[in-house]
Structure formats: structure tokens, C-alpha cells
Amino acid sequence: MKIIKLNAIDSTNSFLKEMAANSTLENFTVIVTQEQTNGRGQQESTWVSEPHKNLTTSIFTNNLNLETYYQKYLNFAVCLSIFEVLNTKKISNLRIKWPNDIMAENKKICGLLIENTIKGSKINNSIIGIGLNVNQEVFPSYLKNVASLKNLTNINFDLELLLIEIVEKLKEKITILLSKEYGVLETEYLNVLYKKNIPTMFKDSNDVLFMGKIIGISDLGYLEIELEDESIQQFGIKEVSLA
């Protein structure tokens, strides 16, 4: 593991992506910064983080040789890495919200951005961006339903130790992925999936409300929701949200 520490940068994912394009990187090279000025989330959303208080990092993994058809299992491996580390911190009601947010007490505490390099039909390299709310206590009013580990436990965490734990757990899960133990990863992910099998009000991309319950993830990584008429509909990222 090679850790590169930066005082401030626009985006750890962007920085690491540029490094990967211009040099040969060691597997599990890590970029971590005290301040991220233009953090990125899913679908061009932004990630807001108070300097020196949170974990803003990106991790490079290579030689995955993973068929794109099995991409969802990479997502499962990454999410479970964060989840299992946080689960050792005695944080209550911890869940993974599809596709890759970590929730606690119904509040978002971590967001992930996974960007893959694809050659032919296979994922070769991946850059895993992690934004974890750790010691920040106050958030902007426009950020709804967010919290930090400090909010939930009243404990100040060592950011460097937390990072090392996450990278080591990620190595374990990537090993399971490369061993093609896909069923193990899927079972573990679905066991802690937020709102699974709970009747819930959703909103689609046209702002239409509907009732349903999450029952699983499709082969291609879409969210499967069983509707009131017992039919099953699949949704991609940004096609559905909790109402």
C-alpha cells in the first residue's frame, strides 16, 4: 500500500486518474487529502466536506480482469469493505443504500464513486473514491439527512487509522471478488441493503410516486422493486429515489 498525502486538491479521483494515465501505479495506491475543493459523487453530483475533519480519499486497484457483466460484484465488494469497517465501531442501524451509499440511523454517512477503466469486455483498473463523514459535527442546511461518525458516537476518530483499516478490508474483499465468489458478495450485500423487503414510497424520474419494496439487484446491477401488483420493475441510477 502506497499512501500519498495532499493538503488540498480539487478531487482525489481526478488526481489519481491523471496519475494512472501518466505513470505505472502500484496496486492499492492511495490518494488522501485534508481538503477537497471539488469533490465528485455519482452522476456529476458534488461531495461537500469540512477540511481536516473527514476522510476524502481515492484508492487505485489494477489487474482486476473482471468481465463488465459482473461489475455489480465490484460495487458489492467496495461497499462491504466500508460497511464492515464501520460495523466494528458500534454504529447502530448501519445499512448500504443502493447503489453505494452507507447509511446509519437513516442518515447518509458515506458516499462512493467507482470509476473503471475498461479494455474490451473487461474491467482492468478501478479508482475507488470514498467520502466518509467522520469528525464533522455541523453540516450545511441544504444537506438533508446526513451525519458523521462523531454525530453518531460522540467519538473523535483517527482518520489515518480508519483509512488503513478500510484499505486492508478492501484488499480482502477484492481477493474474494477475484476468486469469483460472487454469491458470497451478493448475499452479504443483500443482507444489509437499506429498505430491503420493507414497503416504501418511491418517486421515479418523472416525479411520479408509487409504493413498492426493494427485493434485490438485477444481473446488470439495476435495483429491483416489487410493485403493489406484485410485478417487478428495474431501475437504474437516478431513475428512482425514496419519496
PDB file of C-alpha atoms in Angstrom:
ATOM      1  CA  MET A   1       0.000   0.000   0.000  1.00  0.00           C
ATOM      2  CA  LYS A   2       1.390   3.389  -1.041  1.00  0.00           C
ATOM      3  CA  ILE A   3      -0.292   6.405   0.559  1.00  0.00           C
ATOM      4  CA  ILE A   4       0.169   9.860  -0.977  1.00  0.00           C
ATOM      5  CA  LYS A   5      -0.982  12.659   1.330  1.00  0.00           C
ATOM      6  CA  LEU A   6      -2.016  16.048  -0.023  1.00  0.00           C
ATOM      7  CA  ASN A   7      -3.034  19.180   1.866  1.00  0.00           C
ATOM      8  CA  ALA A   8      -5.661  20.261  -0.650  1.00  0.00           C
ATOM      9  CA  ILE A   9      -6.832  19.184  -4.097  1.00  0.00           C
ATOM     10  CA  ASP A  10      -9.890  19.558  -6.295  1.00  0.00           C
ATOM     11  CA  SER A  11     -10.779  15.855  -6.497  1.00  0.00           C
ATOM     12  CA  THR A  12      -8.855  12.802  -5.329  1.00  0.00           C
ATOM     13  CA  ASN A  13     -10.446  10.680  -8.059  1.00  0.00           C
ATOM     14  CA  SER A  14      -9.448  13.137 -10.769  1.00  0.00           C
ATOM     15  CA  PHE A  15      -5.900  13.400  -9.408  1.00  0.00           C
ATOM     16  CA  LEU A  16      -5.495   9.628  -9.209  1.00  0.00           C
ATOM     17  CA  LYS A  17      -6.990   9.140 -12.667  1.00  0.00           C
ATOM     18  CA  GLU A  18      -4.403  11.538 -14.113  1.00  0.00           C
ATOM     19  CA  MET A  19      -1.610   9.732 -12.276  1.00  0.00           C
ATOM     20  CA  ALA A  20      -2.775   6.386 -13.634  1.00  0.00           C
ATOM     21  CA  ALA A  21      -2.835   7.761 -17.170  1.00  0.00           C
ATOM     22  CA  ASN A  22       0.720   9.075 -16.949  1.00  0.00           C
ATOM     23  CA  SER A  23       2.559   6.501 -14.836  1.00  0.00           C
ATOM     24  CA  THR A  24       2.517   2.902 -13.662  1.00  0.00           C
ATOM     25  CA  LEU A  25       0.882   2.759 -10.251  1.00  0.00           C
ATOM     26  CA  GLU A  26       1.335   0.178  -7.549  1.00  0.00           C
ATOM     27  CA  ASN A  27      -1.810  -1.772  -6.713  1.00  0.00           C
ATOM     28  CA  PHE A  28      -3.763  -0.103  -3.887  1.00  0.00           C
ATOM     29  CA  THR A  29      -2.062   3.261  -4.349  1.00  0.00           C
ATOM     30  CA  VAL A  30      -3.969   5.706  -2.150  1.00  0.00           C
ATOM     31  CA  ILE A  31      -4.500   9.457  -2.504  1.00  0.00           C
ATOM     32  CA  VAL A  32      -5.807  11.191   0.601  1.00  0.00           C
ATOM     33  CA  THR A  33      -6.355  14.893   1.185  1.00  0.00           C
ATOM     34  CA  GLN A  34      -7.212  17.139   4.120  1.00  0.00           C
ATOM     35  CA  GLU A  35      -9.289  19.394   1.878  1.00  0.00           C
ATOM     36  CA  GLN A  36     -11.144  18.576  -1.329  1.00  0.00           C
ATOM     37  CA  THR A  37     -12.337  21.644  -3.204  1.00  0.00           C
ATOM     38  CA  ASN A  38     -14.358  19.958  -5.947  1.00  0.00           C
ATOM     39  CA  GLY A  39     -15.285  16.512  -4.694  1.00  0.00           C
ATOM     40  CA  ARG A  40     -17.396  14.419  -7.053  1.00  0.00           C
ATOM     41  CA  GLY A  41     -20.195  11.972  -6.409  1.00  0.00           C
ATOM     42  CA  GLN A  42     -22.445   9.793  -8.539  1.00  0.00           C
ATOM     43  CA  GLN A  43     -23.877  11.249 -11.760  1.00  0.00           C
ATOM     44  CA  GLU A  44     -21.906  14.511 -11.561  1.00  0.00           C
ATOM     45  CA  SER A  45     -23.170  15.377  -8.090  1.00  0.00           C
ATOM     46  CA  THR A  46     -20.783  17.075  -5.655  1.00  0.00           C
ATOM     47  CA  TRP A  47     -19.388  15.931  -2.321  1.00  0.00           C
ATOM     48  CA  VAL A  48     -19.136  18.615   0.387  1.00  0.00           C
ATOM     49  CA  SER A  49     -16.657  18.063   3.228  1.00  0.00           C
ATOM     50  CA  GLU A  50     -15.259  20.240   6.004  1.00  0.00           C
ATOM     51  CA  PRO A  51     -11.426  20.382   5.764  1.00  0.00           C
ATOM     52  CA  HIS A  52      -9.395  18.269   8.225  1.00  0.00           C
ATOM     53  CA  LYS A  53     -12.493  16.564   9.629  1.00  0.00           C
ATOM     54  CA  ASN A  54     -13.398  13.793   7.190  1.00  0.00           C
ATOM     55  CA  LEU A  55     -11.909  11.027   5.108  1.00  0.00           C
ATOM     56  CA  THR A  56     -11.651  12.061   1.454  1.00  0.00           C
ATOM     57  CA  THR A  57      -9.608   9.510  -0.416  1.00  0.00           C
ATOM     58  CA  SER A  58      -9.257   7.511  -3.622  1.00  0.00           C
ATOM     59  CA  ILE A  59      -7.783   4.034  -3.999  1.00  0.00           C
ATOM     60  CA  PHE A  60      -6.358   2.544  -7.195  1.00  0.00           C
ATOM     61  CA  THR A  61      -6.790  -1.161  -7.919  1.00  0.00           C
ATOM     62  CA  ASN A  62      -5.442  -2.883 -11.024  1.00  0.00           C
ATOM     63  CA  ASN A  63      -5.348  -6.229 -12.798  1.00  0.00           C
ATOM     64  CA  LEU A  64      -8.969  -6.918 -11.949  1.00  0.00           C
ATOM     65  CA  ASN A  65      -9.620  -8.694 -15.262  1.00  0.00           C
ATOM     66  CA  LEU A  66     -13.329  -8.613 -14.413  1.00  0.00           C
ATOM     67  CA  GLU A  67     -15.951  -9.092 -17.123  1.00  0.00           C
ATOM     68  CA  THR A  68     -18.163  -5.989 -17.272  1.00  0.00           C
ATOM     69  CA  TYR A  69     -21.169  -8.286 -16.884  1.00  0.00           C
ATOM     70  CA  TYR A  70     -20.004  -8.890 -13.294  1.00  0.00           C
ATOM     71  CA  GLN A  71     -19.415  -5.212 -12.500  1.00  0.00           C
ATOM     72  CA  LYS A  72     -22.027  -5.185  -9.741  1.00  0.00           C
ATOM     73  CA  TYR A  73     -19.862  -7.511  -7.667  1.00  0.00           C
ATOM     74  CA  LEU A  74     -17.048  -4.968  -7.652  1.00  0.00           C
ATOM     75  CA  ASN A  75     -19.565  -2.478  -6.300  1.00  0.00           C
ATOM     76  CA  PHE A  76     -20.641  -5.004  -3.663  1.00  0.00           C
ATOM     77  CA  ALA A  77     -17.017  -5.619  -2.625  1.00  0.00           C
ATOM     78  CA  VAL A  78     -16.280  -1.923  -2.208  1.00  0.00           C
ATOM     79  CA  CYS A  79     -19.470  -1.151  -0.260  1.00  0.00           C
ATOM     80  CA  LEU A  80     -18.991  -4.114   2.035  1.00  0.00           C
ATOM     81  CA  SER A  81     -15.418  -3.021   2.785  1.00  0.00           C
ATOM     82  CA  ILE A  82     -16.628   0.290   4.193  1.00  0.00           C
ATOM     83  CA  PHE A  83     -19.640  -1.266   5.881  1.00  0.00           C
ATOM     84  CA  GLU A  84     -17.653  -3.941   7.701  1.00  0.00           C
ATOM     85  CA  VAL A  85     -15.041  -1.494   8.997  1.00  0.00           C
ATOM     86  CA  LEU A  86     -17.731   0.867  10.284  1.00  0.00           C
ATOM     87  CA  ASN A  87     -19.630  -2.050  11.773  1.00  0.00           C
ATOM     88  CA  THR A  88     -16.714  -2.596  14.156  1.00  0.00           C
ATOM     89  CA  LYS A  89     -17.229   0.959  15.502  1.00  0.00           C
ATOM     90  CA  LYS A  90     -20.561   0.028  17.107  1.00  0.00           C
ATOM     91  CA  ILE A  91     -22.598   2.343  14.910  1.00  0.00           C
ATOM     92  CA  SER A  92     -26.261   1.410  15.139  1.00  0.00           C
ATOM     93  CA  ASN A  93     -28.658   0.753  12.255  1.00  0.00           C
ATOM     94  CA  LEU A  94     -25.872   0.620   9.675  1.00  0.00           C
ATOM     95  CA  ARG A  95     -27.003  -0.200   6.122  1.00  0.00           C
ATOM     96  CA  ILE A  96     -25.875   0.034   2.482  1.00  0.00           C
ATOM     97  CA  LYS A  97     -28.201   2.116   0.323  1.00  0.00           C
ATOM     98  CA  TRP A  98     -28.191   1.090  -3.332  1.00  0.00           C
ATOM     99  CA  PRO A  99     -26.019   1.501  -5.220  1.00  0.00           C
ATOM    100  CA  ASN A 100     -23.182   2.645  -2.949  1.00  0.00           C
ATOM    101  CA  ASP A 101     -24.071   4.927  -0.063  1.00  0.00           C
ATOM    102  CA  ILE A 102     -23.568   3.957   3.554  1.00  0.00           C
ATOM    103  CA  MET A 103     -26.382   4.886   5.918  1.00  0.00           C
ATOM    104  CA  ALA A 104     -26.648   4.934   9.703  1.00  0.00           C
ATOM    105  CA  GLU A 105     -29.786   5.828  11.644  1.00  0.00           C
ATOM    106  CA  ASN A 106     -31.393   6.621   8.257  1.00  0.00           C
ATOM    107  CA  LYS A 107     -28.758   9.270   7.553  1.00  0.00           C
ATOM    108  CA  LYS A 108     -26.035   9.228   4.894  1.00  0.00           C
ATOM    109  CA  ILE A 109     -22.537   8.993   6.320  1.00  0.00           C
ATOM    110  CA  CYS A 110     -20.529   7.849   3.292  1.00  0.00           C
ATOM    111  CA  GLY A 111     -20.657   8.153  -0.488  1.00  0.00           C
ATOM    112  CA  LEU A 112     -18.610   6.222  -3.023  1.00  0.00           C
ATOM    113  CA  LEU A 113     -17.587   6.957  -6.596  1.00  0.00           C
ATOM    114  CA  ILE A 114     -16.201   3.984  -8.512  1.00  0.00           C
ATOM    115  CA  GLU A 115     -14.645   4.759 -11.908  1.00  0.00           C
ATOM    116  CA  ASN A 116     -13.446   1.856 -14.030  1.00  0.00           C
ATOM    117  CA  THR A 117     -11.036   1.504 -16.936  1.00  0.00           C
ATOM    118  CA  ILE A 118     -12.460  -0.972 -19.438  1.00  0.00           C
ATOM    119  CA  LYS A 119     -10.477  -2.803 -22.094  1.00  0.00           C
ATOM    120  CA  GLY A 120     -12.568  -4.864 -24.448  1.00  0.00           C
ATOM    121  CA  SER A 121     -15.182  -6.586 -22.326  1.00  0.00           C
ATOM    122  CA  LYS A 122     -13.216  -6.448 -19.089  1.00  0.00           C
ATOM    123  CA  ILE A 123     -12.654  -4.009 -16.236  1.00  0.00           C
ATOM    124  CA  ASN A 124      -8.897  -3.699 -15.885  1.00  0.00           C
ATOM    125  CA  ASN A 125      -8.378  -0.926 -13.324  1.00  0.00           C
ATOM    126  CA  SER A 126     -10.662   0.845 -10.891  1.00  0.00           C
ATOM    127  CA  ILE A 127     -10.428   4.095  -8.953  1.00  0.00           C
ATOM    128  CA  ILE A 128     -12.499   3.960  -5.785  1.00  0.00           C
ATOM    129  CA  GLY A 129     -13.381   7.360  -4.342  1.00  0.00           C
ATOM    130  CA  ILE A 130     -14.546   7.479  -0.731  1.00  0.00           C
ATOM    131  CA  GLY A 131     -16.131  10.410   1.052  1.00  0.00           C
ATOM    132  CA  LEU A 132     -16.728   9.443   4.676  1.00  0.00           C
ATOM    133  CA  ASN A 133     -18.126  11.893   7.214  1.00  0.00           C
ATOM    134  CA  VAL A 134     -16.004  11.285  10.287  1.00  0.00           C
ATOM    135  CA  ASN A 135     -15.416  14.126  12.763  1.00  0.00           C
ATOM    136  CA  GLN A 136     -17.507  16.893  11.199  1.00  0.00           C
ATOM    137  CA  GLU A 137     -20.320  17.931  13.557  1.00  0.00           C
ATOM    138  CA  VAL A 138     -22.246  20.612  11.636  1.00  0.00           C
ATOM    139  CA  PHE A 139     -23.381  20.353   8.003  1.00  0.00           C
ATOM    140  CA  PRO A 140     -24.827  22.956   5.602  1.00  0.00           C
ATOM    141  CA  SER A 141     -28.582  23.316   5.946  1.00  0.00           C
ATOM    142  CA  TYR A 142     -29.163  22.281   2.325  1.00  0.00           C
ATOM    143  CA  LEU A 143     -27.667  18.843   3.007  1.00  0.00           C
ATOM    144  CA  LYS A 144     -30.563  16.755   4.240  1.00  0.00           C
ATOM    145  CA  ASN A 145     -30.341  13.506   6.207  1.00  0.00           C
ATOM    146  CA  VAL A 146     -26.567  13.437   6.608  1.00  0.00           C
ATOM    147  CA  ALA A 147     -24.484  12.632   9.668  1.00  0.00           C
ATOM    148  CA  SER A 148     -20.948  11.792  10.722  1.00  0.00           C
ATOM    149  CA  LEU A 149     -19.392   9.116  12.897  1.00  0.00           C
ATOM    150  CA  LYS A 150     -18.844  11.831  15.524  1.00  0.00           C
ATOM    151  CA  ASN A 151     -22.542  12.754  15.449  1.00  0.00           C
ATOM    152  CA  LEU A 152     -23.498   9.135  15.992  1.00  0.00           C
ATOM    153  CA  THR A 153     -20.927   8.095  18.602  1.00  0.00           C
ATOM    154  CA  ASN A 154     -19.602  11.324  20.148  1.00  0.00           C
ATOM    155  CA  ILE A 155     -16.105   9.940  19.468  1.00  0.00           C
ATOM    156  CA  ASN A 156     -13.262  11.611  17.571  1.00  0.00           C
ATOM    157  CA  PHE A 157     -11.747   9.107  15.147  1.00  0.00           C
ATOM    158  CA  ASP A 158      -8.169   8.906  13.877  1.00  0.00           C
ATOM    159  CA  LEU A 159      -8.512   9.456  10.119  1.00  0.00           C
ATOM    160  CA  GLU A 160      -5.253   7.723   9.214  1.00  0.00           C
ATOM    161  CA  LEU A 161      -6.040   4.580  11.199  1.00  0.00           C
ATOM    162  CA  LEU A 162      -9.524   4.487   9.706  1.00  0.00           C
ATOM    163  CA  LEU A 163      -8.068   4.737   6.198  1.00  0.00           C
ATOM    164  CA  ILE A 164      -5.645   1.872   6.810  1.00  0.00           C
ATOM    165  CA  GLU A 165      -8.472  -0.322   8.131  1.00  0.00           C
ATOM    166  CA  ILE A 166     -10.565   0.407   5.047  1.00  0.00           C
ATOM    167  CA  VAL A 167      -7.753  -0.355   2.595  1.00  0.00           C
ATOM    168  CA  GLU A 168      -6.939  -3.631   4.346  1.00  0.00           C
ATOM    169  CA  LYS A 169     -10.604  -4.668   4.296  1.00  0.00           C
ATOM    170  CA  LEU A 170     -10.846  -3.661   0.632  1.00  0.00           C
ATOM    171  CA  LYS A 171      -7.930  -5.973  -0.146  1.00  0.00           C
ATOM    172  CA  GLU A 172      -9.827  -8.827   1.498  1.00  0.00           C
ATOM    173  CA  LYS A 173     -12.990  -8.176  -0.482  1.00  0.00           C
ATOM    174  CA  ILE A 174     -11.138  -7.749  -3.782  1.00  0.00           C
ATOM    175  CA  THR A 175      -9.499 -11.135  -3.144  1.00  0.00           C
ATOM    176  CA  ILE A 176     -12.978 -12.647  -2.774  1.00  0.00           C
ATOM    177  CA  LEU A 177     -14.021 -10.904  -5.999  1.00  0.00           C
ATOM    178  CA  LEU A 178     -11.012 -12.181  -7.940  1.00  0.00           C
ATOM    179  CA  SER A 179     -11.729 -15.678  -6.601  1.00  0.00           C
ATOM    180  CA  LYS A 180     -15.138 -15.334  -8.293  1.00  0.00           C
ATOM    181  CA  GLU A 181     -17.014 -15.925  -5.065  1.00  0.00           C
ATOM    182  CA  TYR A 182     -19.810 -13.751  -6.385  1.00  0.00           C
ATOM    183  CA  GLY A 183     -22.541 -15.447  -4.371  1.00  0.00           C
ATOM    184  CA  VAL A 184     -20.759 -14.612  -1.111  1.00  0.00           C
ATOM    185  CA  LEU A 185     -20.568 -10.924  -2.005  1.00  0.00           C
ATOM    186  CA  GLU A 186     -24.189 -10.772  -3.163  1.00  0.00           C
ATOM    187  CA  THR A 187     -25.529 -12.483  -0.049  1.00  0.00           C
ATOM    188  CA  GLU A 188     -23.560 -10.181   2.242  1.00  0.00           C
ATOM    189  CA  TYR A 189     -24.664  -7.087   0.313  1.00  0.00           C
ATOM    190  CA  LEU A 190     -28.354  -8.007   0.212  1.00  0.00           C
ATOM    191  CA  ASN A 191     -28.323  -8.870   3.918  1.00  0.00           C
ATOM    192  CA  VAL A 192     -27.569  -5.240   4.782  1.00  0.00           C
ATOM    193  CA  LEU A 193     -29.368  -3.479   1.909  1.00  0.00           C
ATOM    194  CA  TYR A 194     -31.279  -0.396   3.061  1.00  0.00           C
ATOM    195  CA  LYS A 195     -35.096  -0.765   2.932  1.00  0.00           C
ATOM    196  CA  LYS A 196     -34.937  -4.301   1.513  1.00  0.00           C
ATOM    197  CA  ASN A 197     -38.324  -6.050   1.793  1.00  0.00           C
ATOM    198  CA  ILE A 198     -39.844  -3.009   3.531  1.00  0.00           C
ATOM    199  CA  PRO A 199     -42.909  -1.396   1.848  1.00  0.00           C
ATOM    200  CA  THR A 200     -41.692   2.078   0.899  1.00  0.00           C
ATOM    201  CA  MET A 201     -42.871   5.127  -1.043  1.00  0.00           C
ATOM    202  CA  PHE A 202     -40.672   5.817  -4.082  1.00  0.00           C
ATOM    203  CA  LYS A 203     -40.500   8.555  -6.700  1.00  0.00           C
ATOM    204  CA  ASP A 204     -39.499   7.900 -10.306  1.00  0.00           C
ATOM    205  CA  SER A 205     -37.588  10.235 -12.659  1.00  0.00           C
ATOM    206  CA  ASN A 206     -40.904  11.860 -13.681  1.00  0.00           C
ATOM    207  CA  ASP A 207     -41.730  12.633 -10.032  1.00  0.00           C
ATOM    208  CA  VAL A 208     -44.483  10.010 -10.000  1.00  0.00           C
ATOM    209  CA  LEU A 209     -44.993   8.466  -6.561  1.00  0.00           C
ATOM    210  CA  PHE A 210     -45.514   4.749  -6.134  1.00  0.00           C
ATOM    211  CA  MET A 211     -45.398   2.111  -3.416  1.00  0.00           C
ATOM    212  CA  GLY A 212     -43.110  -0.867  -3.622  1.00  0.00           C
ATOM    213  CA  LYS A 213     -40.410  -2.818  -1.866  1.00  0.00           C
ATOM    214  CA  ILE A 214     -36.801  -3.483  -2.801  1.00  0.00           C
ATOM    215  CA  ILE A 215     -36.255  -7.191  -3.390  1.00  0.00           C
ATOM    216  CA  GLY A 216     -32.802  -7.366  -4.979  1.00  0.00           C
ATOM    217  CA  ILE A 217     -30.287  -6.279  -7.601  1.00  0.00           C
ATOM    218  CA  SER A 218     -30.515  -7.496 -11.208  1.00  0.00           C
ATOM    219  CA  ASP A 219     -27.660  -9.204 -13.066  1.00  0.00           C
ATOM    220  CA  LEU A 220     -26.738  -5.866 -14.644  1.00  0.00           C
ATOM    221  CA  GLY A 221     -26.863  -4.003 -11.343  1.00  0.00           C
ATOM    222  CA  TYR A 222     -30.302  -2.416 -11.544  1.00  0.00           C
ATOM    223  CA  LEU A 223     -32.467  -2.013  -8.448  1.00  0.00           C
ATOM    224  CA  GLU A 224     -35.359  -4.475  -8.446  1.00  0.00           C
ATOM    225  CA  ILE A 225     -38.580  -3.190  -6.867  1.00  0.00           C
ATOM    226  CA  GLU A 226     -41.721  -5.254  -6.448  1.00  0.00           C
ATOM    227  CA  LEU A 227     -44.786  -3.094  -7.070  1.00  0.00           C
ATOM    228  CA  GLU A 228     -48.192  -3.333  -5.407  1.00  0.00           C
ATOM    229  CA  ASP A 229     -49.499  -5.557  -8.223  1.00  0.00           C
ATOM    230  CA  GLU A 230     -46.589  -7.954  -7.483  1.00  0.00           C
ATOM    231  CA  SER A 231     -44.853  -7.137 -10.780  1.00  0.00           C
ATOM    232  CA  ILE A 232     -41.127  -6.417 -10.616  1.00  0.00           C
ATOM    233  CA  GLN A 233     -39.588  -3.324 -12.173  1.00  0.00           C
ATOM    234  CA  GLN A 234     -35.907  -2.488 -12.600  1.00  0.00           C
ATOM    235  CA  PHE A 235     -34.420   0.986 -12.101  1.00  0.00           C
ATOM    236  CA  GLY A 236     -31.026   2.467 -12.923  1.00  0.00           C
ATOM    237  CA  ILE A 237     -29.150   5.190 -11.019  1.00  0.00           C
ATOM    238  CA  LYS A 238     -31.164   8.418 -10.804  1.00  0.00           C
ATOM    239  CA  GLU A 239     -34.292   6.671 -12.176  1.00  0.00           C
ATOM    240  CA  VAL A 240     -35.794   6.209  -8.724  1.00  0.00           C
ATOM    241  CA  SER A 241     -35.439   7.721  -5.256  1.00  0.00           C
ATOM    242  CA  LEU A 242     -37.077   7.450  -1.873  1.00  0.00           C
ATOM    243  CA  ALA A 243     -40.021   9.799  -1.619  1.00  0.00           C
TER     244      ALA A 243
END
